[in-house]
């Protein structure tokens, strides 16, 4: 799910940085940085290293420019709590971005939002904890799987939204979603099973690691839940209604971006009518054709004015000259350094 | 991505970052902001403007040669990012027909390569503690800066524990190379516990050596010097100029 810089416009990147910064600020406030809290720093760092290793196993999702892999947000939130988990995921993504070119620097805000804020600051407090309080310890596996799937699906949805709003790719929204969501559904299910298994093993051998988070929530009934200052009790019903409203609003908005041009139309017409284009007859057809001619951005597979910024002869010649100049500058620097070392 | 190759490249980048060229001596904050501005300017170009991407080649070429970074290593580190851009670019070829689609594809690939190169050059010329120190100067919370450093160090802790467990498994499993899927969960959990225990011992050793919480681990990056301001103005100004003006078009019109 790591997005590269090339797939995000500066405006969308800046907006996601802003949203992520607000969430990270909240997470820093929730993280205990006192001397007692410092004892958890090694656990946070090791958990992050673990998730880093798990995310190394990834594969390309064709056509989208994104990758499919385990996220680890719910695992970290279960071990550390929502705020510390977000800080850990943010650190993991920053190191992946800087050292391994996995995700861009400009897209870092978006990546932290999609893979950190959503599972740790949205799914964990609004879905994972309320469901655990309702179903207790027996519900840990199912709740974990559901939370992982929901987190990854929401993250994938936001990847699609951010890429489409950036206007970098021509991939229609329907196709993009059709590629991302089913794959991340499968990944979410696998991640949920692995996370639930890890929780089960940790609960058996080191239950104290889960006491404040998973086991603590599973032990609380709705009547007994005092509602801590950091995690006030929330109604599951309200949460579901809110998510449904959000889904309806964003889905309705995104439908405006959906492409209405099926690529197989001309092929189908060729097979059925023997021609790729129907002959125009009547005033309605003439009006439609006139509108199309006016609205077509690239008539005859060329730019409308016949000169594009990249296709004009001047642009090509200038581009080649610039490349040559850059190469010459690099060679000059190398030669100067060699002479200095020799002299 | 193979773990041993990954860690090997990490160590190579660490060694390169300890170099002594002019670029290495620049303030990490200046380099970080210059890289950021470069990325923003590069991404602000129109998506069919292939020729206008070419001036941005100056940054990685000049910076890479000045810092004496091996071109092979830089290219190798940019390769992992290219498949994602390639497949995203394929959608441009399919849904945006003709010349426009090809230009979008080429610009996407070029941008990806340049963006990743810029980040690799930043890492190859700036030691990680200096980078986290610069982040603190830019008001990133100290807990995040220290978490970053500890996470970076503990990557090798987890890798070493994993290698030890795998070796022990292979010696005791009667010829099996990899565990069964049903053994993954217990092994992963054991790996986590062993790594966490070792991390706590390392942390206790750090405390014995006067580590006293957030702020004492990350170094301070110091103040900007005149050369840092000059570097930032030159590189930032060039990035803005390349984004604002069609320099290849101008050169081309002169040549014709």
XYZ file of C-alpha atoms in Angstrom:
599
model
C 0.000 0.000 0.000
C 3.044 2.249 -0.104
C 2.453 5.135 -2.489
C 5.328 6.597 -4.476
C 5.891 10.363 -4.808
C 5.166 10.159 -8.499
C 1.565 9.181 -7.826
C 0.667 12.118 -5.591
C 0.311 15.814 -6.344
C 1.960 18.312 -3.939
C -1.450 19.608 -2.870
C -2.756 16.177 -1.886
C 0.590 15.327 -0.264
C 0.469 18.500 1.820
C -3.139 17.858 2.841
C -2.314 14.326 3.980
C 0.732 15.610 5.858
C -1.552 18.022 7.701
C -4.047 15.309 8.629
C -1.270 12.940 9.704
C 0.499 15.622 11.736
C -2.699 16.234 13.720
C -3.100 12.511 14.402
C 0.571 12.122 15.351
C 0.302 15.085 17.739
C -2.621 13.337 19.446
C -0.631 10.098 19.536
C 2.355 11.849 21.164
C 0.016 13.171 23.875
C -1.313 9.651 24.486
C 2.194 8.184 24.741
C 3.619 8.130 28.244
C 7.056 9.767 28.022
C 7.717 9.790 31.760
C 10.532 7.689 33.186
C 8.157 4.748 33.686
C 6.801 5.188 30.187
C 10.342 5.161 28.756
C 10.523 1.444 29.626
C 8.099 0.816 26.778
C 10.363 2.462 24.217
C 12.385 -0.738 23.532
C 9.140 -2.690 23.153
C 7.826 -0.089 20.705
C 11.068 -0.161 18.729
C 11.236 -3.967 18.584
C 7.573 -4.193 17.589
C 8.297 -1.710 14.834
C 11.245 -3.777 13.641
C 8.953 -6.782 13.555
C 6.330 -5.036 11.467
C 9.112 -3.722 9.237
C 10.223 -7.282 8.538
C 6.636 -8.394 7.877
C 6.070 -5.546 5.417
C 9.136 -6.582 3.428
C 7.032 -9.417 2.018
C 5.073 -7.573 -0.647
C 3.958 -7.807 -4.260
C 2.972 -5.307 -6.944
C -0.707 -4.774 -7.715
C -0.799 -4.353 -11.512
C -2.076 -1.078 -12.911
C -2.292 0.731 -9.589
C 1.300 1.636 -8.731
C 0.686 0.292 -5.247
C 1.909 -2.792 -3.411
C 0.085 -5.432 -1.390
C 1.456 -6.458 2.006
C 0.621 -6.913 5.647
C 0.140 -3.623 7.485
C 0.620 -4.546 11.159
C -1.399 -1.633 12.564
C -3.847 -3.719 14.604
C -1.000 -5.939 15.864
C 0.913 -2.914 17.113
C -2.203 -1.299 18.578
C -2.998 -4.520 20.421
C 0.500 -4.683 21.890
C 1.162 -1.003 22.548
C -2.108 0.938 22.421
C -3.351 3.237 19.647
C -1.087 6.266 20.129
C 2.238 4.443 20.590
C 1.306 2.116 17.712
C 0.835 5.081 15.365
C 4.237 6.521 16.342
C 5.823 3.124 15.728
C 4.191 2.682 12.317
C 5.215 6.232 11.375
C 8.832 5.427 12.280
C 8.733 2.199 10.265
C 7.359 3.981 7.202
C 9.915 6.776 7.483
C 12.813 4.329 7.577
C 11.341 2.369 4.658
C 10.986 5.617 2.722
C 14.486 6.911 3.453
C 16.529 3.732 3.173
C 14.603 1.406 0.899
C 12.686 3.724 -1.452
C 9.505 1.976 -0.314
C 7.043 4.849 -0.471
C 7.985 8.430 -1.305
C 9.010 11.293 0.998
C 6.276 13.542 -0.359
C 3.782 10.692 -0.006
C 4.916 9.849 3.548
C 2.022 11.723 5.119
C -0.446 9.808 2.988
C 1.258 6.473 3.706
C 1.267 7.086 7.461
C -2.406 8.035 7.261
C -3.399 4.975 5.208
C -1.369 2.420 7.171
C -1.100 4.041 10.604
C -3.849 6.525 11.412
C -6.651 4.373 10.023
C -5.904 1.132 11.930
C -4.419 2.694 15.106
C -6.503 5.839 15.634
C -9.776 4.932 13.896
C -10.311 1.163 13.727
C -8.654 0.338 17.074
C -10.696 2.720 19.288
C -13.926 2.690 17.255
C -14.212 -0.959 16.269
C -11.642 -3.214 17.960
C -12.087 -2.044 21.567
C -15.924 -1.752 21.556
C -16.295 -5.193 19.974
C -13.896 -6.727 22.489
C -15.845 -5.165 25.330
C -19.014 -6.685 23.951
C -17.736 -10.182 23.126
C -14.941 -10.706 25.663
C -11.885 -12.936 25.312
C -13.678 -15.478 23.134
C -14.224 -12.802 20.524
C -10.536 -11.874 20.183
C -9.880 -13.918 16.974
C -13.025 -12.773 15.129
C -12.698 -9.160 16.256
C -9.039 -9.114 15.243
C -9.763 -10.488 11.770
C -12.652 -8.069 11.235
C -10.548 -5.119 12.397
C -7.625 -6.032 10.146
C -9.895 -6.426 7.117
C -11.712 -3.151 7.789
C -8.450 -1.278 8.367
C -6.851 -2.532 5.156
C -9.972 -1.958 3.064
C -10.280 1.604 4.326
C -6.571 2.165 3.720
C -6.839 0.847 0.162
C -9.889 3.039 -0.413
C -7.929 6.102 0.671
C -5.021 5.145 -1.620
C -7.438 5.137 -4.546
C -8.974 8.452 -3.470
C -5.637 10.190 -3.035
C -4.289 8.948 -6.369
C -7.429 9.913 -8.292
C -7.693 13.339 -6.675
C -4.027 13.934 -7.572
C -4.927 13.403 -11.228
C -1.713 11.531 -11.993
C -3.206 8.381 -13.475
C -5.972 7.889 -16.000
C -7.128 4.674 -14.358
C -10.928 4.893 -13.873
C -12.113 4.860 -10.259
C -14.150 1.684 -10.739
C -11.216 -0.246 -12.154
C -8.839 1.115 -9.521
C -11.179 0.121 -6.705
C -11.829 -3.209 -8.379
C -8.102 -3.941 -8.312
C -7.299 -2.665 -4.835
C -10.248 -3.701 -2.660
C -10.478 -7.445 -3.394
C -6.726 -7.890 -3.061
C -6.634 -6.042 0.247
C -9.643 -8.018 1.435
C -7.587 -11.172 1.009
C -4.510 -9.572 2.573
C -6.617 -8.300 5.484
C -7.972 -11.779 6.118
C -4.474 -13.274 6.146
C -3.170 -10.476 8.363
C -6.130 -10.941 10.702
C -5.423 -14.655 11.077
C -1.724 -14.049 11.730
C -2.448 -11.227 14.193
C -5.021 -13.314 16.050
C -2.547 -16.207 16.238
C 0.172 -13.903 17.584
C -2.257 -12.494 20.179
C -3.137 -16.039 21.229
C 0.537 -16.988 21.647
C 1.366 -13.784 23.502
C -1.681 -14.262 25.761
C -0.456 -17.767 26.621
C 3.163 -16.907 27.377
C 3.306 -13.168 28.197
C -0.235 -11.995 28.994
C 1.061 -8.878 30.754
C 1.945 -7.458 27.316
C -1.730 -7.490 26.372
C -3.163 -6.503 29.747
C -3.686 -2.803 29.011
C -5.040 -3.328 25.548
C -6.547 -6.592 24.306
C -7.144 -8.462 27.571
C -8.016 -5.313 29.484
C -10.772 -4.473 27.016
C -12.025 -8.050 26.798
C -12.395 -8.179 30.562
C -14.483 -5.020 30.752
C -18.226 -5.229 30.369
C -20.080 -2.157 29.100
C -21.476 -1.572 32.596
C -18.063 -1.737 34.273
C -16.194 0.292 31.701
C -15.258 3.503 33.511
C -13.972 5.068 30.278
C -10.367 6.219 30.642
C -9.421 9.748 29.820
C -7.566 8.602 26.714
C -10.227 6.116 25.554
C -13.778 7.166 26.527
C -16.514 4.542 26.042
C -18.208 4.762 22.638
C -21.440 3.246 21.381
C -20.894 0.603 18.690
C -24.207 1.523 17.094
C -23.144 5.143 16.670
C -19.840 4.004 15.233
C -21.507 1.806 12.621
C -23.965 4.548 11.651
C -21.123 7.064 11.337
C -19.080 4.725 9.143
C -22.129 4.040 6.949
C -22.784 7.755 6.465
C -19.094 8.328 5.639
C -19.208 5.492 3.120
C -22.327 6.885 1.445
C -20.898 10.393 1.221
C -17.505 9.356 -0.136
C -18.989 6.746 -2.468
C -21.483 9.255 -3.840
C -18.739 11.819 -4.287
C -16.372 9.380 -5.943
C -18.990 8.317 -8.454
C -18.421 11.679 -10.112
C -14.900 10.538 -10.922
C -15.929 7.200 -12.376
C -15.131 6.803 -16.042
C -18.036 6.286 -18.438
C -15.947 5.079 -21.398
C -15.782 1.310 -21.711
C -12.806 0.239 -23.810
C -14.602 -2.796 -25.210
C -17.409 -0.817 -26.841
C -15.805 -0.362 -30.211
C -14.775 -3.993 -30.217
C -18.312 -5.104 -29.408
C -19.767 -2.867 -32.119
C -17.299 -4.195 -34.635
C -18.410 -7.726 -33.877
C -22.122 -7.044 -33.889
C -22.623 -4.235 -36.435
C -19.557 -4.808 -38.586
C -18.294 -1.315 -37.967
C -16.591 0.417 -35.076
C -18.528 3.622 -35.652
C -22.219 3.994 -36.370
C -23.209 6.397 -39.089
C -24.701 9.564 -37.710
C -28.232 10.337 -38.727
C -30.511 13.030 -37.445
C -30.237 16.262 -35.485
C -29.564 14.560 -32.173
C -26.590 12.651 -33.514
C -25.199 15.746 -35.192
C -25.480 17.717 -31.961
C -23.781 14.956 -30.005
C -20.961 14.733 -32.542
C -20.459 18.501 -32.419
C -20.288 18.376 -28.642
C -17.749 15.552 -28.747
C -15.578 17.414 -31.178
C -15.633 20.463 -28.956
C -14.986 18.512 -25.797
C -12.305 16.121 -27.063
C -9.009 16.919 -25.384
C -6.854 14.797 -27.664
C -8.538 14.572 -31.082
C -6.700 12.216 -33.457
C -4.356 11.215 -30.620
C -2.632 14.551 -30.574
C -2.889 17.670 -28.432
C -5.691 19.971 -29.435
C -3.458 22.822 -30.601
C -1.101 20.452 -32.366
C 1.747 21.306 -29.988
C 2.180 19.652 -26.654
C 4.740 20.650 -24.082
C 6.504 17.336 -24.598
C 5.959 16.687 -28.265
C 7.031 19.864 -29.892
C 10.353 19.747 -31.697
C 11.741 22.516 -29.492
C 10.843 20.611 -26.376
C 12.533 17.437 -27.604
C 15.701 19.206 -28.684
C 15.804 21.242 -25.496
C 15.228 18.164 -23.360
C 18.078 16.311 -25.030
C 20.376 19.295 -24.619
C 19.493 19.528 -20.935
C 20.251 15.849 -20.391
C 23.581 16.290 -22.152
C 24.374 19.330 -20.012
C 23.548 17.453 -16.811
C 25.783 14.559 -17.867
C 28.584 16.944 -18.786
C 28.287 18.692 -15.430
C 28.555 15.375 -13.613
C 31.634 14.349 -15.657
C 33.236 17.721 -14.960
C 32.757 17.284 -11.204
C 34.297 13.798 -11.312
C 37.313 15.027 -13.372
C 37.927 17.967 -11.048
C 37.831 15.728 -7.977
C 40.235 13.232 -9.577
C 42.706 15.982 -10.435
C 42.559 17.344 -6.902
C 43.213 13.921 -5.407
C 46.060 13.279 -7.856
C 47.575 16.726 -7.236
C 13.725 -7.978 -0.721
C 16.226 -10.352 0.941
C 16.927 -9.550 4.630
C 20.687 -10.091 4.447
C 21.009 -7.953 1.296
C 18.777 -5.328 2.883
C 20.920 -5.085 6.004
C 24.089 -5.107 3.901
C 22.849 -2.127 1.879
C 21.856 -0.395 5.115
C 25.415 -0.744 6.410
C 26.853 0.446 3.093
C 24.668 3.554 3.219
C 25.747 4.127 6.828
C 29.410 3.973 5.813
C 28.859 6.296 2.855
C 27.084 8.799 5.091
C 30.279 9.124 7.171
C 32.174 10.592 4.202
C 34.049 13.902 4.284
C 33.019 15.789 1.154
C 31.541 19.275 1.199
C 28.064 17.815 0.910
C 28.619 15.571 3.915
C 29.635 18.591 6.002
C 26.476 20.538 5.190
C 23.785 20.905 7.851
C 21.345 17.955 7.655
C 18.399 20.334 7.945
C 19.547 22.226 4.835
C 19.852 18.984 2.878
C 16.494 17.722 4.131
C 14.666 20.931 3.190
C 16.451 21.120 -0.180
C 15.404 17.530 -0.950
C 11.833 18.313 0.055
C 11.667 21.418 -2.104
C 13.148 19.460 -5.008
C 10.417 16.814 -4.682
C 7.634 19.394 -4.469
C 8.904 21.269 -7.545
C 9.371 18.044 -9.512
C 5.865 16.858 -8.700
C 4.326 20.233 -9.544
C 5.104 19.773 -13.249
C 2.312 18.966 -15.653
C 2.148 15.245 -16.287
C 2.910 15.360 -20.010
C 5.879 17.706 -19.631
C 8.666 15.203 -20.310
C 11.215 17.725 -21.506
C 10.658 19.903 -18.434
C 11.586 16.994 -16.181
C 15.091 16.828 -17.691
C 16.627 19.827 -15.841
C 15.874 18.014 -12.586
C 18.605 15.562 -13.577
C 21.167 18.126 -12.438
C 20.374 17.554 -8.774
C 21.120 13.802 -8.533
C 24.023 13.992 -10.998
C 25.805 16.913 -9.330
C 25.016 15.844 -5.779
C 25.916 12.202 -6.415
C 29.243 13.020 -8.063
C 30.122 15.699 -5.508
C 29.427 13.343 -2.638
C 31.335 10.506 -4.393
C 28.381 8.156 -4.059
C 28.683 4.961 -6.150
C 26.334 5.248 -9.113
C 25.736 1.497 -9.033
C 24.484 1.545 -5.461
C 22.196 4.519 -6.142
C 20.764 2.793 -9.201
C 20.290 -0.439 -7.269
C 18.430 1.363 -4.496
C 16.091 3.064 -6.986
C 15.204 -0.193 -8.769
C 12.725 -1.479 -6.109
C 10.512 1.580 -6.606
C 10.335 1.313 -10.406
C 7.985 -1.706 -10.795
C 5.216 0.141 -8.937
C 5.592 3.169 -11.190
C 5.788 0.881 -14.221
C 2.475 -0.767 -13.482
C 0.837 2.559 -12.669
C 2.250 3.892 -15.944
C 0.695 0.980 -17.817
C -2.704 2.374 -16.904
C -1.681 5.626 -18.612
C -0.859 3.718 -21.788
C -4.141 1.834 -21.680
C -6.586 4.556 -20.692
C -4.881 7.622 -22.124
C -4.281 6.776 -25.735
C -1.627 7.813 -28.173
C 1.174 10.284 -27.530
C -0.377 11.602 -24.337
C -0.352 8.163 -22.754
C 3.265 7.546 -23.687
C 4.297 10.915 -22.314
C 2.448 10.299 -19.036
C 4.177 6.936 -18.734
C 7.618 8.376 -19.405
C 7.094 11.291 -17.012
C 5.878 8.924 -14.288
C 8.948 6.697 -14.625
C 11.307 9.672 -14.758
C 9.735 11.292 -11.719
C 9.918 8.070 -9.728
C 13.588 7.633 -10.554
C 14.435 11.246 -9.678
C 12.410 11.266 -6.441
C 14.042 8.097 -5.168
C 17.503 9.324 -6.224
C 17.005 12.522 -4.239
C 16.117 10.589 -1.098
C 19.015 8.139 -1.550
C 21.434 11.049 -1.916
C 20.077 12.591 1.276
C 20.637 9.321 3.153
C 24.003 8.714 1.531
C 25.342 12.085 2.703
C 23.707 12.375 6.136
C 24.304 10.049 9.105
C 21.040 8.886 10.608
C 21.634 10.438 14.078
C 22.297 13.790 12.362
C 19.045 13.425 10.443
C 17.030 12.745 13.583
C 18.784 15.679 15.255
C 17.693 17.893 12.361
C 14.148 16.575 12.742
C 14.177 17.646 16.376
C 15.361 21.091 15.309
C 12.364 21.168 12.999
C 10.197 20.510 16.091
C 9.493 16.841 15.517
C 8.729 15.485 19.040
C 11.769 13.978 20.782
C 9.966 10.681 21.436
C 9.588 10.152 17.683
C 13.237 10.999 17.002
C 14.455 8.533 19.631
C 11.975 5.875 18.549
C 13.345 6.242 15.017
C 16.919 5.732 16.182
C 16.097 2.761 18.361
C 13.969 1.171 15.637
C 16.821 1.615 13.177
C 19.222 -0.104 15.543
C 16.841 -2.888 16.525
C 16.357 -3.966 12.889
C 19.641 -5.817 13.177
C 18.613 -7.231 16.595
C 15.510 -8.836 15.093
C 17.476 -10.054 12.065
C 20.153 -11.681 14.242
C 17.605 -13.375 16.493
C 15.735 -14.652 13.426
C 18.952 -16.041 11.977
C 19.790 -17.795 15.261
C 16.317 -19.324 15.546
C 16.379 -20.507 11.945
C 19.809 -22.068 12.403
C 18.670 -23.800 15.605
C 15.543 -25.076 13.822
C 17.529 -26.476 10.915
C 19.983 -28.227 13.220
C 17.142 -29.837 15.212
C 14.561 -30.549 12.504
C 16.148 -33.549 10.852
C 16.789 -32.029 7.447
C 13.867 -29.618 7.119
C 14.797 -26.182 5.801
C 11.623 -24.233 6.611
C 9.049 -24.799 9.382
C 5.493 -25.954 8.660
C 2.839 -23.219 8.378
C 1.297 -24.309 11.705
C 4.649 -23.665 13.373
C 4.845 -20.081 12.115
C 2.730 -18.503 14.862
C 4.695 -19.994 17.807
C 8.026 -19.269 16.084
C 7.070 -15.689 15.272
C 5.900 -15.176 18.852
C 9.133 -16.643 20.232
C 11.138 -14.424 17.890
C 9.231 -11.420 19.177
C 9.797 -12.339 22.851
C 13.510 -13.040 22.370
C 13.975 -9.792 20.426
C 12.007 -7.830 23.045
C 14.081 -9.320 25.888
C 17.336 -8.545 24.110
C 16.109 -5.036 23.301
C 15.402 -4.452 26.990
C 18.903 -5.627 27.923
C 20.381 -3.245 25.332
C 18.205 -0.460 26.695
C 19.362 -1.178 30.262
C 22.970 -1.062 29.024
C 22.240 2.314 27.407
C 20.842 3.611 30.692
C 24.002 2.459 32.465
C 25.858 4.627 29.960
C 23.866 7.711 30.999
C 21.011 7.510 28.507
C 18.272 9.500 30.265
C 15.207 9.487 28.089
C 14.067 11.465 25.090
C 16.639 13.963 23.902
C 19.802 12.402 25.253
C 20.199 9.853 22.434
C 19.749 12.004 19.345
C 22.526 14.475 18.717
C 21.898 18.151 18.091
C 22.556 19.315 14.582
C 23.936 22.755 15.488
C 23.204 26.031 13.768
C 23.184 26.697 10.061
C 26.376 28.192 8.624
C 26.729 30.446 5.633
C 27.539 27.529 3.327
C 24.277 25.825 4.408
C 22.262 28.905 3.474
C 24.112 29.183 0.143
C 23.492 25.513 -0.639
C 19.801 25.746 0.238
C 19.301 28.938 -1.778
C 21.148 27.539 -4.801
C 19.508 24.110 -4.864
C 16.088 25.384 -3.825
C 16.265 28.278 -6.242
C 17.270 25.959 -9.068
C 14.367 23.612 -8.302
C 11.894 26.485 -8.310
C 13.406 27.871 -11.522
C 13.173 24.487 -13.281
C 9.547 24.175 -12.212
C 8.577 27.703 -13.201
C 10.474 28.185 -16.462
C 10.590 25.986 -19.564
C 14.364 25.857 -19.845
C 14.546 22.945 -22.340
C 12.040 24.764 -24.553
C 14.205 27.875 -24.422
C 17.381 25.921 -25.227
C 15.575 24.129 -28.030
C 14.324 27.344 -29.559
C 17.852 28.778 -29.496
C 19.237 25.637 -31.117
C 16.651 25.775 -33.897
